[in-house]
Each structure stands twice: as structure tokens, then as C-alpha cells.
XYZ file of C-alpha atoms in Angstrom:
335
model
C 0.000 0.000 0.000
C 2.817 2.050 0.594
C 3.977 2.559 -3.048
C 0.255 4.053 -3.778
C -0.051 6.095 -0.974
C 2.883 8.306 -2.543
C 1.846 7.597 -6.004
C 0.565 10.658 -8.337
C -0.895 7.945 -10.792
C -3.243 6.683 -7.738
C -6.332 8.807 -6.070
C -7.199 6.931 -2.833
C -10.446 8.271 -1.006
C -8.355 8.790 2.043
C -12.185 9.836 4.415
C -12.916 5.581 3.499
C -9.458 4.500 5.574
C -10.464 2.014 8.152
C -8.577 1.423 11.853
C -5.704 -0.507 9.654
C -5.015 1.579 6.655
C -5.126 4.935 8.946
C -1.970 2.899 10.707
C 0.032 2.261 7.659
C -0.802 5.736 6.598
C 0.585 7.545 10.057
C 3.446 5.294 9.969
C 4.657 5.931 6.293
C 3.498 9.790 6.888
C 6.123 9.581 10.145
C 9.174 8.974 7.597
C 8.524 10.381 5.067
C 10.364 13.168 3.507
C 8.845 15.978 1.347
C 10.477 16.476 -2.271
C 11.337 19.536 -4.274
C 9.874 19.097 -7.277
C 10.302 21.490 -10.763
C 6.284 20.687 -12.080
C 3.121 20.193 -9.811
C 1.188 19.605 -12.981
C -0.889 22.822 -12.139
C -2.763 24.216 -14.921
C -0.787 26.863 -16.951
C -3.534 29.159 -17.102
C -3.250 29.514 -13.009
C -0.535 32.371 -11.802
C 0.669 32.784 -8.629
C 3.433 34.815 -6.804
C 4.535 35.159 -3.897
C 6.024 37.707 -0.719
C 8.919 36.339 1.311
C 9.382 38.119 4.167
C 12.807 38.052 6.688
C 14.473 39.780 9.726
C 17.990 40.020 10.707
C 19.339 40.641 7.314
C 19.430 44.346 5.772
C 17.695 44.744 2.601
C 20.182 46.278 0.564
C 22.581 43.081 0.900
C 18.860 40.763 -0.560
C 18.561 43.978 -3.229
C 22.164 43.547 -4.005
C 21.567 39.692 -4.500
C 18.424 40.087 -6.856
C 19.954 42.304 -8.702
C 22.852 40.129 -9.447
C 21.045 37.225 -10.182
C 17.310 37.274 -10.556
C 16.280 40.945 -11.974
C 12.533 39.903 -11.813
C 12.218 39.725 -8.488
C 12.027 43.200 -6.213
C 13.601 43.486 -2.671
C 11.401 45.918 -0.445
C 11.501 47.282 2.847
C 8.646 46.356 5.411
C 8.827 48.969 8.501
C 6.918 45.995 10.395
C 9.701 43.647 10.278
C 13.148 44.175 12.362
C 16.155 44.764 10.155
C 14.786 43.259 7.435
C 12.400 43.269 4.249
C 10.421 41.430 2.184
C 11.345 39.568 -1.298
C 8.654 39.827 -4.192
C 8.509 37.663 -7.042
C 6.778 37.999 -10.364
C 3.972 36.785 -11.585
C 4.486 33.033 -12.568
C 2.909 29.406 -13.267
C 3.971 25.844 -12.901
C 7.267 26.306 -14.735
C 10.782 24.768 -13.758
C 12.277 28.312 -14.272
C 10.168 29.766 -11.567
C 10.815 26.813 -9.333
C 14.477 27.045 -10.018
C 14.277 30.568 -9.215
C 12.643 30.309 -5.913
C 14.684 27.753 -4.456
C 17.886 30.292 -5.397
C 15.710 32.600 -3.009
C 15.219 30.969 -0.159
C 19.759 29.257 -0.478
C 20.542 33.051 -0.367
C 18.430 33.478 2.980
C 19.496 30.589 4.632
C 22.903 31.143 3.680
C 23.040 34.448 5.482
C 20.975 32.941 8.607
C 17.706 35.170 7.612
C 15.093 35.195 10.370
C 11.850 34.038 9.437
C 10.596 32.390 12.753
C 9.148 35.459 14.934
C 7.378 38.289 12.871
C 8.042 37.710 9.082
C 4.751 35.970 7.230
C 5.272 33.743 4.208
C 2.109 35.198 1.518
C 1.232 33.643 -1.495
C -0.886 35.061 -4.231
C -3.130 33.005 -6.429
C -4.473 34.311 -9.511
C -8.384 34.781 -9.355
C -8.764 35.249 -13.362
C -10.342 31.435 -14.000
C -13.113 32.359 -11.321
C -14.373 34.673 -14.410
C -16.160 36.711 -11.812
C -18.572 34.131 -11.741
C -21.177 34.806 -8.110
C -21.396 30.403 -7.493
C -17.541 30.097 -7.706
C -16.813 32.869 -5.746
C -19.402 31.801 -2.848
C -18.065 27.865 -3.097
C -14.616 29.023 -2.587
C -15.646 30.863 0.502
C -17.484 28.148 1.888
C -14.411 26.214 1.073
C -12.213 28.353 2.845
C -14.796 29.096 5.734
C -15.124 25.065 6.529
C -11.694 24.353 6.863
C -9.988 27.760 7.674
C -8.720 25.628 10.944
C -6.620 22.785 8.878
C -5.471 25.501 6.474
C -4.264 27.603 9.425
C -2.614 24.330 10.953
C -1.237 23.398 7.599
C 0.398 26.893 7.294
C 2.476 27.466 10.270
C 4.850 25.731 7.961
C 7.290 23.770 9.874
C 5.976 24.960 13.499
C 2.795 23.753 15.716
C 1.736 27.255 15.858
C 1.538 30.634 14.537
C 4.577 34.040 14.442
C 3.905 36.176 17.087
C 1.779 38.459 15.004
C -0.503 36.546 13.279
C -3.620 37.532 14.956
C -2.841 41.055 14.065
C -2.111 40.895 10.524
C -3.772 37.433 9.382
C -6.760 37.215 11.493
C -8.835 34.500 11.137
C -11.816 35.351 9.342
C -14.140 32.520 9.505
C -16.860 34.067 11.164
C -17.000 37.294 8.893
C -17.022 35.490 6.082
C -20.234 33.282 7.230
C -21.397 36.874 7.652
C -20.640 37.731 4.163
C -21.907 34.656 2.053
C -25.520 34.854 3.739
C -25.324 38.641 1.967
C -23.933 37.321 -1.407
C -25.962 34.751 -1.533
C -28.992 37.068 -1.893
C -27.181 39.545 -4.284
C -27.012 39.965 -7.798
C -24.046 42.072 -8.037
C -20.572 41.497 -8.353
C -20.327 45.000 -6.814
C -21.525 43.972 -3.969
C -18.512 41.254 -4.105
C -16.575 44.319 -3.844
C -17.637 45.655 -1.095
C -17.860 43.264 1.096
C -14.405 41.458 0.189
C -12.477 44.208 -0.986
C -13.865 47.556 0.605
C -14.858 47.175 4.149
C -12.510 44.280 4.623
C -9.648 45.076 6.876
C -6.419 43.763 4.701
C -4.581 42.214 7.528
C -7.053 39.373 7.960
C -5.411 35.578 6.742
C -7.087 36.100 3.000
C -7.085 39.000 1.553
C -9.040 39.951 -1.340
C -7.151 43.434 -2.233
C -6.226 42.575 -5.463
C -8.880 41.092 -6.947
C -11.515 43.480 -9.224
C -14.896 42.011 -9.331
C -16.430 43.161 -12.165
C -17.908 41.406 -14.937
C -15.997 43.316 -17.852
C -12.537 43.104 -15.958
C -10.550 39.729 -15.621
C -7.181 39.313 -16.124
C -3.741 37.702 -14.260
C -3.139 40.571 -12.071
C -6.645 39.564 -10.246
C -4.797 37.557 -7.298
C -6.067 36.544 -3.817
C -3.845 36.648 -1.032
C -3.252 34.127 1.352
C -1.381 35.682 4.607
C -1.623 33.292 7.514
C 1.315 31.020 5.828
C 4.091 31.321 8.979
C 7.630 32.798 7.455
C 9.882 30.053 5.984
C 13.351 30.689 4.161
C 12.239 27.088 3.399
C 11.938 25.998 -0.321
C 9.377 22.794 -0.041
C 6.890 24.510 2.385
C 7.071 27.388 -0.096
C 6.043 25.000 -2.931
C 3.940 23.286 -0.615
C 1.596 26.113 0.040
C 1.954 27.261 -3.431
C -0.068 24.062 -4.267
C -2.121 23.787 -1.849
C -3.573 26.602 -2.587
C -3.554 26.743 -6.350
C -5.478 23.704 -5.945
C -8.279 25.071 -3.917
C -8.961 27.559 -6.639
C -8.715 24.646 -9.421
C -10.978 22.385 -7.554
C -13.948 25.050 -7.412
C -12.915 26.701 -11.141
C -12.842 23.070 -12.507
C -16.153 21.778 -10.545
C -14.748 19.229 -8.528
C -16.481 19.518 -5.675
C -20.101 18.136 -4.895
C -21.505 21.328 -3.353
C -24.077 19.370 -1.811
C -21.388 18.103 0.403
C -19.860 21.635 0.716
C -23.303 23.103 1.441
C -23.613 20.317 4.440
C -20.207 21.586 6.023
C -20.934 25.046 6.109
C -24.519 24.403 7.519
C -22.681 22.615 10.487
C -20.049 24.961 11.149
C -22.130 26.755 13.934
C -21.941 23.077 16.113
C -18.510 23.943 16.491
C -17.826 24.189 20.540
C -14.198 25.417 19.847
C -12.682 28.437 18.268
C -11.003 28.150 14.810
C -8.008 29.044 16.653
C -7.558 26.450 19.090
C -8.870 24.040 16.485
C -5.510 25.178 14.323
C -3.348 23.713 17.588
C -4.992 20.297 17.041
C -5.143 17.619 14.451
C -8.049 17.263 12.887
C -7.823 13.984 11.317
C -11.035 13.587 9.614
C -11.443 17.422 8.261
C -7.658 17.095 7.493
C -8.689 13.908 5.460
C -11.559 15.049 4.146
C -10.167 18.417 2.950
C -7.126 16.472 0.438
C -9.936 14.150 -1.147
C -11.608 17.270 -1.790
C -9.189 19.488 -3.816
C -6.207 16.814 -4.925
C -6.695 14.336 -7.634
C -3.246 12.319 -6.673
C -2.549 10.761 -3.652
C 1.053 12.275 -3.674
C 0.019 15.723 -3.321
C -2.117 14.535 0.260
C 0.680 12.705 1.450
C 2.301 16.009 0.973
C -0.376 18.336 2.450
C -0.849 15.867 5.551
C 2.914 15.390 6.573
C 3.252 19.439 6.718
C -0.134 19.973 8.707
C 0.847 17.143 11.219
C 4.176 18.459 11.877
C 7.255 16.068 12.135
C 10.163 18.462 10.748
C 13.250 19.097 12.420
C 12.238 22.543 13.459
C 9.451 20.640 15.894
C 11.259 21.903 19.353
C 11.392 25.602 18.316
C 11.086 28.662 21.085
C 7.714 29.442 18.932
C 5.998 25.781 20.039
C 4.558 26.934 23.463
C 1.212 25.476 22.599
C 1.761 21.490 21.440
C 0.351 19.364 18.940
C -2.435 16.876 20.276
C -1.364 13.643 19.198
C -4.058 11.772 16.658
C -6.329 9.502 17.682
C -6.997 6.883 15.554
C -10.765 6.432 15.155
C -12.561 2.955 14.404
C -14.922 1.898 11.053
């Protein structure tokens, strides 16, 4: 079972597991090692970017670097962060040069001992064009988000069990707003009213931010990007491409109708049985959501391998200063 469970030609329903296979799956998830890789088979139409941001090293020195060897990408300075700045790339897809590119990045920060483990956030933007400003993707992706904001939260502190220092300050989780906010587009007509509510009385530091995107049914293009900002800092090159895809593929899944939204209706209709915050929920493994969440948006069982070893945490960086709240272990539930 083990050579399927980290196959890309093999889509397991992981949610069917019984007491035995959930075993074999912690125990190969426990060793198992997360690869670079130069193609995630995303579609080519989908862009992304993203903002890599670092203390501890002055900006000029990064400028200096990009400069040198990577004119594309623009070092900036970020008055938030302490001596440091944030690194910019352009606007890509799934290409080798980009992955090639990044993973140049993150050498150059590690090489100068960049600190990415107290303040600095780790954003990714994902381009919102193949939405086509249509009102039923936009609403499924926010129900998407919405139902499992906790195991994406989880899932993005990266290499830690929980979040920088100021996360709650300038990626706030948002599910409750945005339960707020579908009941109102659900009755509207408007993509303006998309607009208002996402973009307009939005505060931008919440953990998606929808700055950059223009709803409006003339306008479309690549520069339309959402903004994921919980993602923890990383000078890390796999838990950059890691996010990268998780999150592409949240956007494919609802642009390409994979999801039954039946199904997606019946999470968001239970979200209010919840006895625990979102928060706290990000400090725990979730198995089944966590489960539930890869059969949802991955079509290969190597990609949910991949999601599930970064949200249940067993890197090297597990004893960190920033681990004051620890992981519950999983339970193994019975079929």
C-alpha cells in the first residue's frame, strides 16, 4: 500500500481508511520526507506569486543579490519587520524556471541565517482570473475556505505547531465574517456587492485578503490575485512549494467543478456546532477534516501525502522557542 499512498498515478479516497489503513498511513506519513519538485502539474492558465518576508538581514545586501542574479524579483523594505524586508517575485505558473528561481531565493536566505521564525509571514498570491467573476464560484470558494480555515491555518504554520507572534494582528482569522458575508452574497445579484464586502470594508490584515482582486464582470485578467497571509515565514523551499499548491489547488478544484456542493453546502450548515474556536482548532489535528479536505481538492494521492505530513508536523524545526502550545497527538478512530 505504501507505493500508492505516494503515487501521483493513484487517487485513494483517504475519508474511506479504516482502523488498519489509517496505521500504515501515520506510519509511512512519520518517515517520510517531502520532495522539491520542478512541475506540480498545475494548470498553466493559473498564476501565482509570492512575498517572502525576513528579519535580521538588511535589505540592501537581498537587493544587491536580486539584482545580481534574478532581476525579476524586487527586494522591499517592510517597517513591520526588524532589520529586514520582504522579497517579491513575479507573476508566474507551474514552470521549472520559476521553481528554479525560488529555491535560489530561499539558499541566499538561509545562507546568510535570515530570520523568518518570529514576525516575518510567508504570503502567497493566487491568480483569481479562472473564477471569471462568476457569483457560485466565488461563494463555493468561501465556503471552502470558511469550513476548513482551521486545517489551512494548521497546515500553514509551515514547519511549526503554531503561529509568528503576530498573526492575529495581521492574518486574522476570518471565519466568522465570512459566514457573515456569504448569507449577503448569496442574496445579491451584483458582483459589486462582491466588492464591497471582500475588498472595501474588509480590513487587509485578515489571513485572505481579497485586495487585489476586481470584481467586475468586464474586468478579468492575471493581475486579479487573492492573497493568502496566515502562511508562517519560511526561508524554506518545499513549504514554499507546498503552500503554493495547496492553494492553487483550492482555486482549481472550485474553477474546474470538482467539488459536490451538496457536500460543501452540508459543512458550512454545520459549522455553527462547532464548541471550539477556529483558533484552538488550528493547535490540534483534525484527522477527519484534514482527510476530508485532500480528497476534496487533490486528484493524486502524492500531493495529500504532501499536504498531511506538513499539517501534522514532524520536521526538524518541531522543538522551536515558537511551540509553546503542542500538537495533540491523533487519535486513531474505528470503522
Amino acid at each position: 500500500m505504501k507505493n500508492e499512498l505516494l503515487s501521483e498515478n493513484k487517487n485513494s479516497n483517504f475519508c474511506e481508511f479504516n482502523k488498519d489503513d489509517l496505521n500504515f498511513f501515520y506510519n509511512t506519513i512519520q518517515s517520510l520526507l517531502i520532495d522539491y519538485r520542478y512541475n506540480l502539474g498545475l494548470n498553466k492558465e493559473l498564476t501565482f506569486g509570492v512575498e517572502i518576508e525576513y528579519e535580521g538581514l538588511y535589505y540592501g545586501k537581498t537587493e544587491k543579490f536580486l539584482n545580481k542574479n534574478l532581476n525579476d524579483w524586487e527586494s522591499k523594505v517592510d517597517n513591520f519587520l526588524y532589520f529586514g524586508g520582504e522579497i517579491t517575485s513575479p507573476i508566474m505558473n507551474d514552470d521549472k524556471t520559476f521553481w528554479i528561481e525560488l529555491k535560489t531565493v530561499c539558499e541566499f536566505l538561509q545562507k546568510y541565517q535570515a530570520n523568518v521564525r518570529d514576525n516575518a509571514g510567508g504570503h502567497v498570491h493566487i491568480g483569481a482570473n479562472l473564477f471569471n467573476n462568476d457569483k457560485n464560484l466565488w461563494i463555493k470558494f468561501l465556503k471552502l475556505y470558511v469550513c476548513y480555515e482551521h486545517v489551512l491555518y494548521r497546515f500553514g504554520y509551515g514547519e511549526c505547531i503554531n503561529e509568528r507572534k503576530l498573526l492575529e494582528e495581521y492574518s486574522k482569522f476570518l471565519g466568522n465574517e465570512f459566514c457573515y458575508y456569504i448569507n449577503r452574497l448569496n442574496k445579491s445579484k451584483k458582483m459589486r456587492d462582491f466588492q464591497v464586502l471582500l475588498d472595501e470594508e474588509q480590513s487587509k490584515f485578515g489571513g485572505i485578503n481579497f485586495k487585489h482582486v476586481i470584481f467586475d464582470e468586464k474586468i478579468c485578467n492575471k493581475f486579479n490575485t487573492i492573497e493568502f497571509r496566515f502562511p508562517n515565514g519560511t526561508k524554506n523551499e518545499i513549504i514554499w512549494q507546498n503552500n503554493i499548491n495547496v492553494f492553487a489547488n483550492m482555486v482549481l478544484a472550485i474553477t474546474e467543478n470538482k467539488i459536490n456542493p451538496e457536500f460543501l453546502d452540508y459543512k458550512y450548515n454545520n459549522l455553527q456546532k462547532r464548541s471550539i474556536s477556529t483558533r484552538n482548532l488550528s493547535h490540534l489535528i483534525c484527522l477527519e477534516d484534514a482527510l476530508e479536505f485532500t480528497d476534496l481538492i487533490f486528484d493524486n494521492n502524492l500531493d495529500k501525502m504532501y499536504f498531511l505530513k506538513q499539517y501534522f508536523k514532524n520536521f526538524d524545526y518541531a522543538l522551536s522557542e515558537r511551540n509553546s502550545i503542542l500538537s495533540k497527538k491523533i487519535t486513531l478512530g474505528h470503522k
